[in-house]
Structures are given as C-alpha cells and as structure tokens.
Coordinates of C-alpha atoms in Angstrom, one line a residue:
M143 CA -24.3 28.1 18.9
A144 CA -20.9 27.4 19.2
T145 CA -21.7 23.8 20.0
E146 CA -23.1 23.8 16.6
A147 CA -20.2 25.4 14.9
I148 CA -17.6 22.7 16.1
T149 CA -20.1 19.9 15.2
L150 CA -20.2 21.3 11.6
D151 CA -16.6 21.8 11.8
A152 CA -16.1 18.2 13.0
D153 CA -18.5 16.9 10.4
S154 CA -17.0 19.1 7.7
K155 CA -13.1 17.7 8.1
A156 CA -14.9 14.0 8.3
R157 CA -16.3 14.5 5.0
R158 CA -13.0 16.0 3.3
G159 CA -11.0 13.0 5.0
F160 CA -13.6 10.7 3.6
L161 CA -13.1 12.1 -0.1
L162 CA -9.6 12.2 0.2
A163 CA -9.1 8.6 1.6
L164 CA -11.7 7.4 -1.1
G165 CA -9.7 8.9 -3.9
A166 CA -6.7 7.2 -2.6
Y167 CA -8.2 4.0 -2.4
L168 CA -9.9 4.2 -5.9
L169 CA -6.7 5.2 -7.5
W170 CA -4.8 2.1 -5.7
G171 CA -7.4 0.1 -6.9
L172 CA -7.3 1.3 -10.6
L173 CA -3.3 0.8 -10.4
P174 CA -3.4 -2.7 -11.9
F175 CA -4.4 -0.9 -15.3
Y176 CA -1.2 1.2 -15.1
M177 CA 0.7 -1.5 -14.3
K178 CA -0.4 -3.5 -17.2
A179 CA 0.5 -0.8 -19.3
V180 CA 4.0 -0.7 -18.4
A181 CA 4.4 -4.8 -18.4
H182 CA 6.4 -4.7 -21.2
L183 CA 9.1 -2.7 -19.9
P184 CA 11.9 -4.2 -17.5
L185 CA 10.9 -4.3 -14.0
A186 CA 13.9 -2.8 -12.4
E187 CA 13.6 0.4 -14.7
V188 CA 9.6 0.3 -14.0
I189 CA 10.6 0.7 -9.9
A190 CA 13.6 3.0 -10.4
H191 CA 11.3 5.5 -12.3
R192 CA 8.4 4.9 -9.5
I193 CA 10.8 6.4 -7.2
V194 CA 12.6 9.4 -9.3
W195 CA 9.7 11.0 -10.1
S196 CA 7.9 10.6 -6.9
V197 CA 10.5 13.0 -5.1
P198 CA 9.5 16.3 -7.0
I199 CA 5.8 15.5 -6.1
A200 CA 6.5 14.5 -2.5
A201 CA 8.6 17.4 -2.3
A202 CA 6.0 20.0 -3.7
V203 CA 3.5 18.7 -1.5
L204 CA 5.5 19.3 1.6
V205 CA 6.5 22.8 0.6
W206 CA 2.9 23.9 -0.1
A207 CA 1.8 22.3 3.3
G208 CA 4.4 24.0 5.1
R209 CA 5.9 20.8 6.7
M210 CA 9.4 21.0 5.4
A211 CA 10.8 21.6 9.2
D212 CA 10.2 18.1 10.4
F213 CA 11.8 16.9 7.3
K214 CA 14.8 18.9 7.4
A215 CA 15.1 18.0 11.3
A216 CA 15.0 14.1 10.3
L217 CA 17.7 14.6 7.9
R218 CA 19.9 15.7 10.8
S219 CA 19.3 12.7 12.6
P220 CA 21.3 9.4 11.9
R221 CA 18.9 7.2 13.7
T222 CA 15.9 8.4 11.7
I223 CA 17.7 7.9 8.5
A224 CA 18.4 4.3 9.4
M225 CA 15.4 3.5 9.9
A226 CA 14.2 5.4 6.7
A227 CA 16.5 3.1 4.9
L228 CA 15.0 0.0 6.4
T229 CA 11.5 0.9 5.5
A230 CA 12.4 2.3 2.0
A231 CA 13.7 -1.1 1.6
L232 CA 11.0 -3.1 2.7
I233 CA 8.3 -0.9 0.5
S234 CA 10.7 -1.6 -2.4
V235 CA 10.4 -4.8 -2.4
N236 CA 6.8 -4.7 -1.8
W237 CA 6.7 -2.5 -5.1
G238 CA 8.7 -4.8 -7.0
I239 CA 6.6 -8.0 -6.1
Y240 CA 3.5 -6.0 -7.2
V241 CA 4.7 -4.8 -10.5
W242 CA 6.2 -8.3 -11.4
A243 CA 2.8 -10.1 -10.0
I244 CA 0.5 -7.7 -12.4
A245 CA 2.8 -8.1 -15.2
V246 CA 2.7 -11.8 -15.0
D247 CA -1.2 -12.3 -15.0
R248 CA -1.3 -12.8 -11.0
T249 CA -3.3 -10.2 -9.9
V250 CA -5.7 -12.2 -7.9
E251 CA -2.7 -13.1 -5.6
T252 CA -2.1 -9.5 -5.3
A253 CA -5.7 -8.9 -4.2
L254 CA -5.6 -11.9 -1.8
G255 CA -2.5 -10.3 -0.3
Y256 CA -3.7 -7.0 0.5
Y257 CA -6.9 -8.9 1.9
I258 CA -4.8 -11.0 4.3
N259 CA -2.6 -7.9 5.2
P260 CA -4.6 -6.4 8.3
L261 CA -4.8 -10.1 9.6
V262 CA -0.9 -10.3 9.5
N263 CA -0.8 -6.9 11.1
V264 CA -3.0 -8.3 14.2
V265 CA -0.5 -11.5 14.5
V266 CA 2.4 -8.8 14.3
G267 CA 0.9 -6.9 17.2
A268 CA 0.2 -9.8 19.0
L269 CA 3.9 -11.5 18.4
L270 CA 6.0 -8.2 18.8
L271 CA 4.1 -5.8 20.6
G272 CA 2.3 -7.8 23.3
E273 CA -1.4 -6.7 22.0
R274 CA -4.0 -9.2 23.2
L275 CA -6.2 -10.9 20.9
D276 CA -10.1 -11.6 21.5
R277 CA -11.8 -14.4 20.1
L278 CA -13.0 -12.9 17.2
Q279 CA -9.2 -12.0 15.9
I280 CA -8.2 -15.3 16.6
A281 CA -10.9 -16.8 14.8
A282 CA -10.0 -14.6 12.0
V283 CA -6.7 -15.3 12.0
V284 CA -7.5 -19.3 12.3
L285 CA -9.5 -18.7 9.0
A286 CA -6.9 -16.9 7.1
A287 CA -4.7 -19.7 7.8
V288 CA -7.1 -22.1 6.4
A289 CA -7.5 -20.4 3.3
V290 CA -3.7 -20.2 2.6
A291 CA -3.6 -23.9 3.5
V292 CA -6.6 -24.8 1.2
L293 CA -4.6 -22.7 -1.6
T294 CA -1.4 -24.2 -0.6
V295 CA -2.9 -27.9 -0.9
E296 CA -4.6 -27.0 -4.4
G297 CA -1.5 -25.5 -6.0
G298 CA 1.0 -27.7 -4.2
K299 CA 2.9 -24.8 -3.2
L300 CA 2.5 -21.5 -0.9
P301 CA 0.7 -18.8 -2.3
W302 CA 3.9 -16.6 -2.1
V303 CA 2.9 -13.8 -4.0
S304 CA 0.1 -12.9 -1.4
L305 CA 2.2 -13.8 1.2
A306 CA 5.0 -11.8 0.4
L307 CA 2.9 -8.9 -0.4
A308 CA 1.1 -9.4 3.2
F309 CA 4.3 -9.8 5.1
S310 CA 6.3 -7.4 3.4
F311 CA 3.9 -4.5 4.0
A312 CA 3.4 -5.5 7.7
A313 CA 6.9 -5.5 8.2
Y314 CA 7.0 -2.2 6.3
A315 CA 4.1 -0.6 8.6
F316 CA 5.6 -1.8 11.9
F317 CA 9.0 -0.4 11.2
R318 CA 7.3 2.7 10.1
K319 CA 5.7 3.3 13.5
T320 CA 9.4 4.0 14.5
L321 CA 10.0 7.1 12.3
P322 CA 9.2 10.2 14.4
I323 CA 7.9 12.3 11.5
G324 CA 4.4 12.2 9.6
P325 CA 3.5 10.0 6.8
S326 CA 3.7 12.3 3.9
Q327 CA 7.6 13.6 5.4
G328 CA 8.4 9.9 5.8
F329 CA 7.6 9.1 2.2
L330 CA 9.7 11.9 0.9
L331 CA 12.5 10.7 2.9
E332 CA 12.2 7.1 1.7
V333 CA 12.0 8.1 -2.0
L334 CA 14.7 10.8 -1.6
L335 CA 16.9 7.6 0.0
L336 CA 15.8 5.3 -2.7
S337 CA 16.4 7.8 -5.4
V338 CA 20.3 7.6 -5.0
P339 CA 20.4 4.2 -6.4
A340 CA 17.4 4.5 -8.8
L341 CA 18.7 7.5 -10.3
G342 CA 22.4 5.8 -10.8
Y343 CA 20.5 2.7 -12.4
I344 CA 18.7 5.1 -14.8
V345 CA 21.8 7.0 -15.5
Y346 CA 23.5 3.8 -16.3
L347 CA 20.6 2.8 -18.6
I348 CA 20.7 5.9 -20.5
A349 CA 24.6 5.7 -20.9
T350 CA 24.5 2.3 -22.3
E351 CA 21.5 3.0 -24.3
Q352 CA 19.2 0.1 -22.9
D353 CA 16.8 2.8 -21.4
H354 CA 12.8 3.4 -22.2
I355 CA 12.7 7.2 -21.1
L356 CA 15.3 8.6 -24.0
S357 CA 15.6 5.6 -26.3
S358 CA 12.1 4.4 -26.7
S359 CA 8.8 5.8 -27.9
G360 CA 7.2 8.8 -26.7
T361 CA 4.7 6.5 -24.9
D362 CA 6.8 4.7 -23.0
T363 CA 8.7 8.2 -21.6
A364 CA 5.1 9.4 -20.8
L365 CA 4.3 6.0 -18.8
L366 CA 7.8 5.9 -16.9
I367 CA 7.4 9.6 -16.0
G368 CA 3.7 8.8 -15.1
C369 CA 5.2 6.3 -12.4
G370 CA 5.8 9.0 -10.1
P371 CA 2.1 10.4 -10.0
V372 CA 0.4 7.3 -9.8
T373 CA 2.7 6.3 -6.8
S374 CA 2.8 9.2 -4.8
I375 CA -0.4 11.1 -5.1
P376 CA -3.0 8.1 -3.8
L377 CA -0.2 7.7 -1.0
L378 CA -0.5 11.7 -0.5
L379 CA -4.5 11.9 -0.4
F380 CA -4.1 9.0 1.9
A381 CA -1.8 10.6 4.4
F382 CA -4.2 13.8 4.6
G383 CA -7.5 12.1 4.8
A384 CA -6.6 9.7 7.1
R385 CA -5.8 12.4 9.7
L386 CA -9.5 13.4 9.7
L387 CA -10.8 10.2 10.1
R388 CA -11.6 7.5 12.7
L389 CA -9.6 4.4 12.8
S390 CA -12.4 2.4 12.3
T391 CA -13.6 4.2 9.1
I392 CA -9.9 3.6 7.7
G393 CA -10.2 0.2 8.9
I394 CA -13.3 -0.3 6.5
M395 CA -12.2 1.6 3.8
Q396 CA -9.1 -0.4 3.3
Y397 CA -10.8 -2.9 1.6
I398 CA -12.0 -1.0 -0.9
A399 CA -8.7 -1.3 -3.1
P400 CA -8.3 -5.2 -2.9
T401 CA -12.0 -5.4 -3.9
I402 CA -11.7 -3.2 -6.9
V403 CA -8.3 -5.1 -7.8
F404 CA -9.9 -8.7 -7.4
L405 CA -12.7 -7.3 -9.7
I406 CA -10.3 -6.3 -12.4
A407 CA -8.5 -9.2 -12.4
V408 CA -11.4 -11.8 -12.8
L409 CA -13.7 -9.7 -15.1
I410 CA -11.4 -7.5 -17.0
F411 CA -7.9 -9.6 -17.1
D412 CA -9.9 -12.7 -17.3
E413 CA -7.5 -14.7 -14.6
P414 CA -8.5 -18.1 -13.7
F415 CA -10.9 -18.0 -10.5
G416 CA -11.8 -21.7 -9.9
T417 CA -13.6 -23.4 -7.0
T418 CA -10.5 -23.5 -4.6
Q419 CA -9.9 -19.9 -5.1
A420 CA -13.6 -19.0 -4.2
I421 CA -13.6 -21.1 -1.0
A422 CA -10.0 -19.6 0.0
F423 CA -11.5 -15.9 -0.8
G424 CA -14.6 -16.5 0.9
L425 CA -12.8 -17.8 4.2
I426 CA -10.6 -14.6 3.8
W427 CA -13.8 -12.5 3.4
T428 CA -15.6 -14.3 6.5
A429 CA -12.3 -13.8 8.5
L430 CA -12.2 -9.8 7.6
A431 CA -15.8 -9.3 8.5
M432 CA -15.1 -10.6 12.2
Y433 CA -12.3 -8.7 12.4
S434 CA -14.0 -5.6 11.3
W435 CA -17.0 -6.6 13.7
S436 CA -14.2 -6.5 16.6
M437 CA -12.8 -3.3 15.6
F438 CA -16.4 -1.8 15.7
R439 CA -16.8 -3.3 19.1
G440 CA -13.9 -0.8 20.3
R441 CA -11.0 -3.3 20.4
E442 CA -7.9 -1.5 19.9
I443 CA -6.8 -2.8 16.5
R444 CA -4.7 -0.5 14.3
P445 CA -5.9 -1.3 10.3
A446 CA -3.1 -1.6 7.9
V447 CA -2.0 2.0 6.2
P448 CA -2.0 0.9 2.6
A449 CA 0.6 2.9 1.1
A450 CA 3.2 2.1 -1.2
R451 CA 1.7 0.0 -4.1

C-alpha cells in the first residue's frame, strides 16, 4: 500500500508539473499576439514596462511560496548580484530582439531562433563545459549549421535575428547556472536590478510627456501594465512545473512554443515562407528529432530553459 501511495503521489506531481509547464509553453506560444498589440509603442518603453510590472508579480509569488529567505540572502552577496546583473543584461537583449522582430514582421525568424537554441546549448556545453557529443548530437549540430548556411546564401546575409535570439539565450542559460538561487528567486533578482534604469526611463518619459502609460489612451495603459503578467506568469509557471518533471519531458515540451509561434507567423500573420525557408526548417526539425532521440537514449543533454521571452 505504501508503495502504491508513493507511486500515486509521484504520478500526481508529474501530472501537475506537466500542466504547469504546458500552460507556460502555450502562453509563450501565443505571446506574438500580445507583442503585435504593442508594436505601435516604442520598443524601449515596452521593455521597461515588461520589467517594472514583473517585479510585484514575481515578489508576490515568492512571498506566497515562502521562498523569500534565499532571495534575501542573495541580496547580501555581491557576487550573486554581479552575476544576476550579467544575466539580466543578457535577457534584456533577448527580450529586445524578440519584441522588435515581431513588430517588424519577422516572427518566423524568432521561431527559428528558439528551434535552434537547444542545439546551440549543446555546442556551448561541449566548448565551455567539456561535455562530450555523440554522433547524433554532432550530426544534429551540422544539420543546423547547414540550415543557417542555406538561409544565408538565399538571403545574402546571416539570419541574424534567429542567431541572436538563440545565442543570447544560450549565454543567458549558461551564466544563469552560476546563480546559487532558484529560477523564481533569480527572476525576481534580475527584474529588480533591471527595474532601476527601467523605472528611471519611465519617469523621464512621463516628465517629458513622451510616455504612453499616462499620456495616451486607456488601451495603451492597459497594454503596458499587462506586459508584466505576460512576461512573468509563464516563466513562473515553468519554474514550478519543471521541478516536477523529467528533463527528457521538458526537452520535448520546449518545442511547443516555437511551433505555435511558427504557425501563427505563417498562417495568421501571413509572413513569407518560401521553398528556402521550408528547406531550412526541414533541416532544423530533422536535427531536433535526432537531438531528442539522443536525449531519450539517456545522454546527459540539458534542454534549454525557455524563460524570458
């Protein structure tokens, strides 16, 4: 009976973790709709409000979960604050590129970037952490490189939006591992640090009557305030859900969001998607299938943690 109870408890936790993570990925997948809604607003102002309005939500969740002790300890550690400042800078770059790309109708490229990201993480692990790659992983990375080459030749330039998103988040994930606190505490610390310049910028805009939070319509005000929930809620859902799931489950689920983004870009935003893009995406999807198969065979591959869009 005791064994059955333990099994049922584990199944319940896994089911709860799956639903939490699924909620996060669905919200991330639908995020382009919100970013389109704020596309008429200045990019810097949107980013500033994403940061500022995330602080009270992240703080409230930590208080509710009773996890403020680690956060308070982190505030007393200069090293932790310095590392959080670095990760905060990296994720703000990622956010900026993402919001801008959707505003200028390059959503397909954002989807490609987040498809590439797990493979970039594999390369980072090999180069910086000395992790060994098996043949499937090497083949997957090669296919991803071929896909980038195809897009480069066809477009006459590197698909920099996709690469910038993939590499900026890979760098964020790499350095984020050095923070000695959990993901939800780390997120609060990051947005708290970023909120200092962000709040200063918002105050400047209000003082010079260039803002859209007070000087614009009620719709713009609501959209800017809503930037906080759409940023923090999926990340916090993922932080709590991922703790209850296997890495292999998260590794497969992480493709949900870019797939939804891709479908939105092509079917709803009506962005161009020709033969070259189809070939490139086909190569990437094949590479991801190989990566996933390698992971299910028990290789120690850490999936990207998709926070921070």
